[in-house]
Structures are given as structure tokens and as C-alpha cells.
Amino acid sequence: MKPNSSCVLPTGEVGRALVLAGTPDIVRALRRCLPLSGYRIECVAHSGEEAIVSSRTTRLDLAVIDLNAPGGMDGATVCRHLRSEAGLPVVCVASERGTKEARCQEIGDPCAVLTKPLRKSDLRFAIGTAIYRAKLERKLKASESRHKLLTDNVSDVIMALDMERRFTYVSPSITPALGFTVEEFMAKRPEDFIVDARQSRHLSSTLIDLAKRGVPDPSTTATMAFRRKDGGIAWAEVKARLCLDQNHKPFEFIGVARDITERRLKEEALRLSEEKFYKAFHISPDSMTINRLADGVYLDVNDSFTRITGYSAADVLGRSSMVDDLSVWVHNEDRTRLAQALKESGEVVGFQAEFKRKD
């Protein structure tokens, strides 16, 4: 557990501050000013390296860094390290007022740089600003951690592309899905993986067109075939979205691909099975019909039925084989026996019965 666990002090508690000072006058000034803001100096470091070691071994609530402190590590680097690794609120001190703007830019913070001489009111404001920033950074890190946990463990493949359709992110699930590493996948273009390259361009142009028409959240869905690293094909349902900035200007494509290969194979197998059945049913030389078991209604008949019985498909479809004006059974009890046998065993072989022709 890191020694620095909170940037908000409990009521009445005195905060512990790390000071990286280049000159004794800064330490003396801080010993006077820090208690007025609820802090005391816990340890004084004389180099950036020493400050980092102290942040790892001592429980601290604040760091005050002299950007001109001696040592092999410059103050701006120490500042960034203490904020990112130790999670400390950091206040920086610059020696010259004219360098303040440049040093702010250097450490990436417009508010937490003070110039000498130190004033109590300025220090108090800088500490408050540093604590507020540290809280925001911790919340951001927690959010990023949750996001990474989700994207790294979800089975769907999540992709992000810039407006030139170059990959900027792909989730680790790409490896079990297509066999490519994240690095291999991101080094290529969408057309290198999508079997029908036109689909990729059509998808992006569709989203851009939706944005131009004023759609607030342009999105669409498509089914695509992807090339696997081993040469196989994987099918995916891709939900794509175009991200817009506050001015409704597009800046990124986001796609979520769900593997539907197994479902697609089952659908294709079913289609082929139905096609084979259709062909076998309609070209059979024997009379064949499909009837509802409960009431004998004709659902389908083949050409041989119409040729043998004289009834056309229009004559019988949707009507029962047992009604008086259509009954094709010479003895209706035969139909009853057949239905009962089908209910009991599921199939009937060698059943004989007499049937009537239309004429």
C-alpha cells in the first residue's frame, strides 16, 4: 500500500508536507506559512531523487517543490512523478516571476506555481488548487482503471479509428477473435481484415452522412466477414458510432464487433438443409404433401401430388383434407389411424390407404 492514501485532511488533523528546497530561505518561509494552511514540514529533501524516495517511505499529504532545486532530476520531472506515482497534491516554487508562465507550461499546471517571495495568501490558494487537482486526477485514474478492466476482459472486440480510418485502439479480445496481436492489428487498415473492403468504406461514409444530416449520435450496424490470421473466416455483427465534439464535428469512429460465426454457420446449414429439402420435395416422382396434424390443413404439396390427384396447389392449400367437398380420403378413419400412429411413434412406414382424385 502506498504511504500517500488521501489528499483530503480529516478535520483538525495537521497535514504532513514534503519540501524539496534549493535554498534554506524557502524552508524557513514554508515553516512560517504552512502551519497557517494546516500543514507542517514532515521532511526536507535536497534533490529530486531524495524527494521521490521520501514519497515512497513516508506518509505525506502535500509536496512543495523548488523547481530550481539541485540534483540530477529537474523539478518539473519530480513534480510530474509525485503527482502520478505518489498521488500527492504538488505546489511548485519558481525563483523568478518572469519564468512563471514557462514553468506552468512545463509542468502542465496553470495554477500551482508560486514565485518568490512566498506570500501566505498565495500559498493557501495554491494548496487548495493542488488538492482539488489531485482529487480530479485520482477520479480520472479510477475511471480509466475501470474502463481498462472492462475493455481488457470483454469478449467483444472494441475498436477506435481516427478520421483517416487508422486504428488508434483495439481491445485485447482481438487475439482470441482473429488470432492477431494488438500490435499486428493496429499496424494495418480495416480493408486488410474485412473480406468485402467496400463494407468498411460504406460504413464510415454512412456515419459521416448521418452527421451531415444533423443526427446527434450517428450509429449503424452491419454484418461483416473478417479474415483470421490462420486464413479462416470469422463473422461479426459490428455496431459502429461516429463521435462528435461540442461543435458537431466528427473526430473518431468507435466500433464494437461481436462474434456471430457459430450463429452464421448454423443459419447457413439451415438454409442449405431447407434448400435440399425444397428440391427433394418438389422434384420427387411420388406424391408428397405437408399437412397440419391437428386438422389436416394442407401447408404445401408437390407437383406429383397435383399430377396424380388432379388438384392444383390453389385448390388445396389452406384447406383441410377431411372436409366433404375436398376429402381425398376414401375412408376418413384411415386418416384418424394415421394421425394416431404419428402421435404415438413420430413416424409411420408402409401405411396403406385409398385416396380420391379430383375427378
Tab-separated table of C-alpha atoms in Angstrom:
chain	number	residue	atom	x	y	z
A	1	MET	CA	0.000	0.000	0.000
A	2	LYS	CA	1.324	3.413	-0.914
A	3	PRO	CA	2.116	5.659	2.073
A	4	ASN	CA	0.130	8.511	0.479
A	5	SER	CA	-3.515	7.466	0.547
A	6	SER	CA	-5.522	10.656	0.770
A	7	CYS	CA	-5.310	14.246	-0.337
A	8	VAL	CA	-8.117	15.457	1.942
A	9	LEU	CA	-7.257	16.049	5.605
A	10	PRO	CA	-9.671	14.982	8.367
A	11	THR	CA	-10.965	17.902	10.393
A	12	GLY	CA	-8.422	19.083	12.935
A	13	GLU	CA	-5.548	16.973	11.608
A	14	VAL	CA	-2.255	18.623	10.695
A	15	GLY	CA	-1.042	17.679	7.220
A	16	ARG	CA	2.462	16.395	6.530
A	17	ALA	CA	4.408	18.133	3.808
A	18	LEU	CA	7.463	17.138	1.813
A	19	VAL	CA	9.665	20.080	0.848
A	20	LEU	CA	12.241	19.933	-1.937
A	21	ALA	CA	14.262	23.090	-1.412
A	22	GLY	CA	17.166	24.569	-3.288
A	23	THR	CA	17.942	27.188	-0.611
A	24	PRO	CA	17.351	27.462	3.174
A	25	ASP	CA	15.225	30.586	2.764
A	26	ILE	CA	12.436	28.548	1.146
A	27	VAL	CA	12.400	26.117	4.062
A	28	ARG	CA	12.262	28.993	6.551
A	29	ALA	CA	9.418	30.682	4.647
A	30	LEU	CA	7.441	27.454	4.470
A	31	ARG	CA	7.909	26.756	8.191
A	32	ARG	CA	6.151	30.088	8.781
A	33	CYS	CA	3.440	29.804	6.108
A	34	LEU	CA	2.471	26.130	6.022
A	35	PRO	CA	1.015	25.942	9.584
A	36	LEU	CA	-1.412	28.733	8.647
A	37	SER	CA	-2.798	26.395	5.969
A	38	GLY	CA	-2.937	23.358	8.276
A	39	TYR	CA	0.394	21.693	7.335
A	40	ARG	CA	3.789	21.110	8.878
A	41	ILE	CA	7.059	20.088	7.242
A	42	GLU	CA	7.499	16.340	7.677
A	43	CYS	CA	10.740	16.003	5.724
A	44	VAL	CA	13.080	18.161	3.653
A	45	ALA	CA	14.744	16.767	0.517
A	46	HIS	CA	17.728	18.346	-1.183
A	47	SER	CA	17.425	16.601	-4.557
A	48	GLY	CA	14.703	15.211	-6.757
A	49	GLU	CA	15.908	11.661	-6.180
A	50	GLU	CA	15.735	12.134	-2.410
A	51	ALA	CA	12.210	13.592	-2.685
A	52	ILE	CA	10.980	10.549	-4.628
A	53	VAL	CA	12.473	8.159	-2.068
A	54	SER	CA	10.762	10.098	0.749
A	55	SER	CA	7.399	9.909	-1.053
A	56	ARG	CA	7.717	6.133	-1.110
A	57	THR	CA	8.692	5.674	2.530
A	58	THR	CA	6.860	8.449	4.379
A	59	ARG	CA	3.165	9.137	4.722
A	60	LEU	CA	2.630	12.568	3.179
A	61	ASP	CA	-0.286	14.854	2.358
A	62	LEU	CA	1.415	17.580	0.294
A	63	ALA	CA	4.609	18.319	-1.607
A	64	VAL	CA	6.195	21.742	-2.152
A	65	ILE	CA	8.841	21.591	-4.884
A	66	ASP	CA	11.511	24.183	-5.687
A	67	LEU	CA	11.797	23.957	-9.465
A	68	ASN	CA	15.408	25.115	-9.197
A	69	ALA	CA	16.457	22.506	-6.608
A	70	PRO	CA	19.837	20.831	-7.151
A	71	GLY	CA	20.306	17.233	-8.251
A	72	GLY	CA	20.265	15.215	-11.422
A	73	MET	CA	16.471	15.328	-11.745
A	74	ASP	CA	14.861	18.653	-12.595
A	75	GLY	CA	11.983	19.993	-10.526
A	76	ALA	CA	9.354	19.622	-13.277
A	77	THR	CA	10.119	15.910	-13.597
A	78	VAL	CA	9.901	15.477	-9.822
A	79	CYS	CA	6.560	17.302	-9.827
A	80	ARG	CA	5.074	15.036	-12.501
A	81	HIS	CA	6.380	11.948	-10.716
A	82	LEU	CA	4.938	12.883	-7.320
A	83	ARG	CA	1.553	13.633	-8.862
A	84	SER	CA	1.334	10.485	-10.990
A	85	GLU	CA	3.029	7.846	-8.814
A	86	ALA	CA	2.509	9.106	-5.272
A	87	GLY	CA	-0.799	10.865	-5.973
A	88	LEU	CA	0.280	13.915	-3.978
A	89	PRO	CA	-1.040	17.450	-4.338
A	90	VAL	CA	2.017	19.415	-5.510
A	91	VAL	CA	2.812	23.130	-5.216
A	92	CYS	CA	5.843	24.388	-7.177
A	93	VAL	CA	8.026	27.381	-6.406
A	94	ALA	CA	9.855	29.315	-9.136
A	95	SER	CA	12.631	31.766	-8.382
A	96	GLU	CA	11.817	34.399	-10.988
A	97	ARG	CA	8.436	35.931	-11.715
A	98	GLY	CA	9.225	36.155	-15.435
A	99	THR	CA	9.633	32.365	-15.641
A	100	LYS	CA	6.294	31.529	-14.045
A	101	GLU	CA	4.340	31.170	-17.278
A	102	ALA	CA	7.026	28.979	-18.841
A	103	ARG	CA	7.276	26.762	-15.754
A	104	CYS	CA	3.485	26.393	-15.595
A	105	GLN	CA	3.531	25.110	-19.147
A	106	GLU	CA	6.482	22.862	-18.350
A	107	ILE	CA	4.711	21.019	-15.535
A	108	GLY	CA	1.299	21.144	-17.201
A	109	ASP	CA	-0.446	23.099	-14.470
A	110	PRO	CA	-1.566	26.748	-14.865
A	111	CYS	CA	-2.317	27.410	-11.191
A	112	ALA	CA	0.129	25.662	-8.832
A	113	VAL	CA	3.337	27.638	-9.435
A	114	LEU	CA	4.340	30.288	-6.887
A	115	THR	CA	7.127	32.822	-7.229
A	116	LYS	CA	9.413	34.167	-4.515
A	117	PRO	CA	8.961	35.780	-2.118
A	118	LEU	CA	6.242	33.432	-0.801
A	119	ARG	CA	3.074	35.052	0.473
A	120	LYS	CA	0.724	33.294	2.861
A	121	SER	CA	-2.409	34.056	0.824
A	122	ASP	CA	-0.829	32.802	-2.391
A	123	LEU	CA	0.377	29.618	-0.709
A	124	ARG	CA	-3.051	28.909	0.744
A	125	PHE	CA	-4.668	29.346	-2.678
A	126	ALA	CA	-2.025	27.164	-4.358
A	127	ILE	CA	-2.501	24.373	-1.795
A	128	GLY	CA	-6.268	24.415	-2.327
A	129	THR	CA	-5.777	24.313	-6.082
A	130	ALA	CA	-3.281	21.442	-5.830
A	131	ILE	CA	-5.614	19.392	-3.593
A	132	TYR	CA	-8.534	19.946	-5.957
A	133	ARG	CA	-6.425	18.876	-8.919
A	134	ALA	CA	-5.149	15.786	-7.097
A	135	LYS	CA	-8.737	14.717	-6.339
A	136	LEU	CA	-9.692	15.106	-10.008
A	137	GLU	CA	-6.645	13.137	-11.128
A	138	ARG	CA	-7.485	10.309	-8.731
A	139	LYS	CA	-11.056	10.158	-10.005
A	140	LEU	CA	-9.784	10.131	-13.581
A	141	LYS	CA	-7.341	7.309	-12.826
A	142	ALA	CA	-10.109	5.294	-11.147
A	143	SER	CA	-12.359	5.831	-14.157
A	144	GLU	CA	-9.575	4.848	-16.565
A	145	SER	CA	-8.830	1.758	-14.467
A	146	ARG	CA	-12.488	0.652	-14.595
A	147	HIS	CA	-12.597	1.327	-18.336
A	148	LYS	CA	-9.418	-0.702	-18.900
A	149	LEU	CA	-10.768	-3.548	-16.772
A	150	LEU	CA	-13.891	-3.684	-18.913
A	151	THR	CA	-12.211	-3.378	-22.306
A	152	ASP	CA	-9.443	-5.849	-21.428
A	153	ASN	CA	-11.880	-8.548	-20.312
A	154	VAL	CA	-14.907	-8.139	-22.554
A	155	SER	CA	-15.256	-10.809	-25.253
A	156	ASP	CA	-16.495	-8.301	-27.834
A	157	VAL	CA	-13.792	-6.540	-29.835
A	158	ILE	CA	-13.723	-2.772	-29.253
A	159	MET	CA	-12.000	-0.605	-31.865
A	160	ALA	CA	-11.325	3.113	-32.290
A	161	LEU	CA	-10.224	4.782	-35.534
A	162	ASP	CA	-9.357	8.345	-36.409
A	163	MET	CA	-10.977	10.223	-39.282
A	164	GLU	CA	-8.363	8.794	-41.666
A	165	ARG	CA	-9.655	5.349	-40.639
A	166	ARG	CA	-6.405	4.404	-38.901
A	167	PHE	CA	-6.669	2.315	-35.750
A	168	THR	CA	-5.955	4.210	-32.528
A	169	TYR	CA	-7.158	1.470	-30.163
A	170	VAL	CA	-8.212	-2.177	-30.220
A	171	SER	CA	-9.090	-4.290	-27.197
A	172	PRO	CA	-7.032	-7.388	-26.298
A	173	SER	CA	-10.008	-9.572	-27.256
A	174	ILE	CA	-8.848	-9.208	-30.883
A	175	THR	CA	-6.339	-12.019	-30.266
A	176	PRO	CA	-8.824	-14.816	-29.445
A	177	ALA	CA	-11.227	-13.441	-32.055
A	178	LEU	CA	-8.913	-13.227	-35.090
A	179	GLY	CA	-5.536	-14.522	-33.893
A	180	PHE	CA	-3.683	-11.209	-34.354
A	181	THR	CA	-1.874	-9.412	-31.550
A	182	VAL	CA	-2.999	-5.885	-30.749
A	183	GLU	CA	0.175	-4.521	-32.349
A	184	GLU	CA	-0.309	-6.567	-35.543
A	185	PHE	CA	-3.904	-5.466	-35.888
A	186	MET	CA	-3.278	-1.767	-35.286
A	187	ALA	CA	-0.472	-1.686	-37.840
A	188	LYS	CA	-2.934	-2.428	-40.647
A	189	ARG	CA	-6.028	-0.841	-42.202
A	190	PRO	CA	-9.618	-2.105	-41.877
A	191	GLU	CA	-9.546	-3.261	-45.521
A	192	ASP	CA	-6.757	-5.709	-44.641
A	193	PHE	CA	-9.143	-7.693	-42.444
A	194	ILE	CA	-12.625	-7.218	-43.893
A	195	VAL	CA	-13.403	-9.697	-46.683
A	196	ASP	CA	-15.534	-7.184	-48.574
A	197	ALA	CA	-13.445	-3.996	-48.313
A	198	ARG	CA	-16.335	-1.941	-49.695
A	199	GLN	CA	-18.257	-2.548	-46.464
A	200	SER	CA	-15.663	-0.679	-44.410
A	201	ARG	CA	-15.785	2.408	-46.629
A	202	HIS	CA	-19.568	2.252	-46.845
A	203	LEU	CA	-19.863	2.058	-43.055
A	204	SER	CA	-17.754	5.178	-42.465
A	205	SER	CA	-19.430	7.146	-45.267
A	206	THR	CA	-22.865	6.236	-43.872
A	207	LEU	CA	-21.914	7.588	-40.448
A	208	ILE	CA	-20.469	10.790	-41.896
A	209	ASP	CA	-23.615	11.287	-43.974
A	210	LEU	CA	-25.777	10.883	-40.860
A	211	ALA	CA	-23.691	13.543	-39.099
A	212	LYS	CA	-24.051	15.932	-42.034
A	213	ARG	CA	-27.823	15.493	-41.824
A	214	GLY	CA	-27.734	16.626	-38.203
A	215	VAL	CA	-28.211	13.264	-36.480
A	216	PRO	CA	-26.940	13.893	-32.910
A	217	ASP	CA	-25.485	10.410	-32.331
A	218	PRO	CA	-24.703	8.802	-35.714
A	219	SER	CA	-24.609	5.000	-35.462
A	220	THR	CA	-25.288	1.956	-37.616
A	221	THR	CA	-24.986	-1.834	-37.570
A	222	ALA	CA	-23.580	-4.202	-40.172
A	223	THR	CA	-22.701	-7.896	-40.501
A	224	MET	CA	-19.157	-8.415	-41.763
A	225	ALA	CA	-16.797	-11.265	-42.572
A	226	PHE	CA	-13.248	-10.871	-41.212
A	227	ARG	CA	-10.084	-12.700	-42.240
A	228	ARG	CA	-8.429	-14.587	-39.397
A	229	LYS	CA	-4.657	-14.827	-39.103
A	230	ASP	CA	-4.857	-18.585	-39.820
A	231	GLY	CA	-6.708	-17.904	-43.084
A	232	GLY	CA	-10.168	-18.736	-41.791
A	233	ILE	CA	-13.225	-16.507	-41.809
A	234	ALA	CA	-14.930	-15.063	-38.734
A	235	TRP	CA	-18.331	-13.387	-38.920
A	236	ALA	CA	-19.160	-10.439	-36.675
A	237	GLU	CA	-22.029	-8.080	-36.034
A	238	VAL	CA	-20.425	-4.626	-35.945
A	239	LYS	CA	-22.077	-1.707	-34.183
A	240	ALA	CA	-20.346	1.481	-35.302
A	241	ARG	CA	-20.655	5.019	-33.966
A	242	LEU	CA	-19.232	8.370	-35.071
A	243	CYS	CA	-18.078	10.543	-32.156
A	244	LEU	CA	-18.779	14.278	-32.444
A	245	ASP	CA	-17.287	17.174	-30.495
A	246	GLN	CA	-19.276	20.031	-28.964
A	247	ASN	CA	-19.364	21.749	-32.366
A	248	HIS	CA	-20.840	18.628	-34.007
A	249	LYS	CA	-17.545	17.997	-35.782
A	250	PRO	CA	-16.613	14.300	-36.153
A	251	PHE	CA	-13.295	13.227	-34.631
A	252	GLU	CA	-13.398	9.438	-34.105
A	253	PHE	CA	-15.069	6.185	-35.148
A	254	ILE	CA	-15.902	3.630	-32.456
A	255	GLY	CA	-16.807	0.045	-33.345
A	256	VAL	CA	-17.886	-2.938	-31.247
A	257	ALA	CA	-17.695	-6.293	-33.028
A	258	ARG	CA	-19.476	-9.363	-31.634
A	259	ASP	CA	-18.510	-12.786	-32.945
A	260	ILE	CA	-21.504	-14.452	-34.616
A	261	THR	CA	-19.545	-17.102	-36.534
A	262	GLU	CA	-21.301	-20.025	-34.835
A	263	ARG	CA	-24.722	-18.488	-35.398
A	264	ARG	CA	-23.860	-17.719	-39.009
A	265	LEU	CA	-22.716	-21.299	-39.636
A	266	LYS	CA	-25.938	-22.654	-38.121
A	267	GLU	CA	-28.015	-20.297	-40.256
A	268	GLU	CA	-26.106	-21.351	-43.377
A	269	ALA	CA	-26.511	-25.033	-42.508
A	270	LEU	CA	-30.245	-24.475	-42.004
A	271	ARG	CA	-30.512	-22.628	-45.314
A	272	LEU	CA	-28.747	-25.434	-47.169
A	273	SER	CA	-30.905	-28.027	-45.428
A	274	GLU	CA	-34.068	-26.170	-46.370
A	275	GLU	CA	-32.823	-25.806	-49.934
A	276	LYS	CA	-32.100	-29.532	-50.176
A	277	PHE	CA	-35.499	-30.379	-48.682
A	278	TYR	CA	-37.243	-27.994	-51.076
A	279	LYS	CA	-35.556	-29.579	-54.076
A	280	ALA	CA	-36.182	-33.134	-52.865
A	281	PHE	CA	-39.808	-32.347	-52.040
A	282	HIS	CA	-40.713	-30.708	-55.332
A	283	ILE	CA	-38.851	-32.958	-57.777
A	284	SER	CA	-39.888	-36.249	-56.150
A	285	PRO	CA	-41.875	-38.521	-58.506
A	286	ASP	CA	-44.021	-39.557	-55.531
A	287	SER	CA	-46.985	-37.545	-54.310
A	288	MET	CA	-45.908	-35.578	-51.255
A	289	THR	CA	-47.845	-33.209	-49.018
A	290	ILE	CA	-47.273	-31.313	-45.793
A	291	ASN	CA	-50.374	-31.216	-43.599
A	292	ARG	CA	-51.133	-29.914	-40.138
A	293	LEU	CA	-51.584	-32.928	-37.872
A	294	ALA	CA	-54.438	-31.477	-35.809
A	295	ASP	CA	-56.889	-30.691	-38.619
A	296	GLY	CA	-55.311	-31.933	-41.848
A	297	VAL	CA	-54.903	-28.482	-43.402
A	298	TYR	CA	-52.589	-28.520	-46.443
A	299	LEU	CA	-49.454	-26.390	-45.969
A	300	ASP	CA	-47.641	-27.472	-49.122
A	301	VAL	CA	-47.960	-30.009	-51.964
A	302	ASN	CA	-45.512	-31.057	-54.682
A	303	ASP	CA	-46.026	-31.281	-58.441
A	304	SER	CA	-46.515	-35.050	-58.310
A	305	PHE	CA	-49.500	-34.601	-55.977
A	306	THR	CA	-51.201	-32.262	-58.415
A	307	ARG	CA	-50.429	-34.568	-61.334
A	308	ILE	CA	-51.705	-37.716	-59.570
A	309	THR	CA	-54.792	-36.268	-57.819
A	310	GLY	CA	-55.808	-33.641	-60.369
A	311	TYR	CA	-55.944	-30.973	-57.630
A	312	SER	CA	-53.882	-27.835	-58.157
A	313	ALA	CA	-51.960	-26.251	-55.279
A	314	ALA	CA	-54.506	-23.399	-55.272
A	315	ASP	CA	-57.321	-25.965	-54.809
A	316	VAL	CA	-55.956	-27.410	-51.573
A	317	LEU	CA	-53.547	-25.039	-49.784
A	318	GLY	CA	-55.114	-23.708	-46.595
A	319	ARG	CA	-57.957	-26.242	-46.722
A	320	SER	CA	-58.395	-29.481	-44.801
A	321	SER	CA	-58.035	-32.878	-46.478
A	322	MET	CA	-61.045	-34.069	-44.460
A	323	VAL	CA	-63.789	-31.601	-45.463
A	324	ASP	CA	-66.650	-33.033	-47.528
A	325	ASP	CA	-66.028	-31.006	-50.686
A	326	LEU	CA	-62.304	-31.771	-50.724
A	327	SER	CA	-61.861	-35.043	-48.866
A	328	VAL	CA	-59.169	-37.040	-50.612
A	329	TRP	CA	-59.567	-39.930	-48.183
A	330	VAL	CA	-61.878	-42.714	-49.287
A	331	HIS	CA	-62.203	-43.715	-45.636
A	332	ASN	CA	-61.758	-40.868	-43.137
A	333	GLU	CA	-60.998	-43.387	-40.385
A	334	ASP	CA	-57.744	-44.145	-42.219
A	335	ARG	CA	-56.684	-40.569	-41.689
A	336	THR	CA	-57.592	-40.887	-37.981
A	337	ARG	CA	-55.484	-44.046	-37.650
A	338	LEU	CA	-52.556	-42.362	-39.383
A	339	ALA	CA	-52.706	-39.322	-37.117
A	340	GLN	CA	-52.855	-41.516	-34.009
A	341	ALA	CA	-49.862	-43.585	-35.145
A	342	LEU	CA	-47.835	-40.414	-35.789
A	343	LYS	CA	-48.647	-39.092	-32.326
A	344	GLU	CA	-47.562	-42.339	-30.704
A	345	SER	CA	-44.326	-43.119	-32.574
A	346	GLY	CA	-43.440	-39.994	-34.519
A	347	GLU	CA	-43.272	-41.804	-37.879
A	348	VAL	CA	-45.267	-44.278	-39.920
A	349	VAL	CA	-43.831	-46.613	-42.573
A	350	GLY	CA	-45.820	-48.801	-45.019
A	351	PHE	CA	-49.226	-47.329	-44.198
A	352	GLN	CA	-51.772	-48.133	-46.924
A	353	ALA	CA	-54.947	-46.195	-47.689
A	354	GLU	CA	-57.198	-45.317	-50.626
A	355	PHE	CA	-57.417	-41.741	-51.938
A	356	LYS	CA	-59.782	-39.941	-54.314
A	357	ARG	CA	-58.838	-37.991	-57.420
A	358	LYS	CA	-60.453	-34.637	-58.165
A	359	ASP	CA	-62.449	-36.198	-60.978
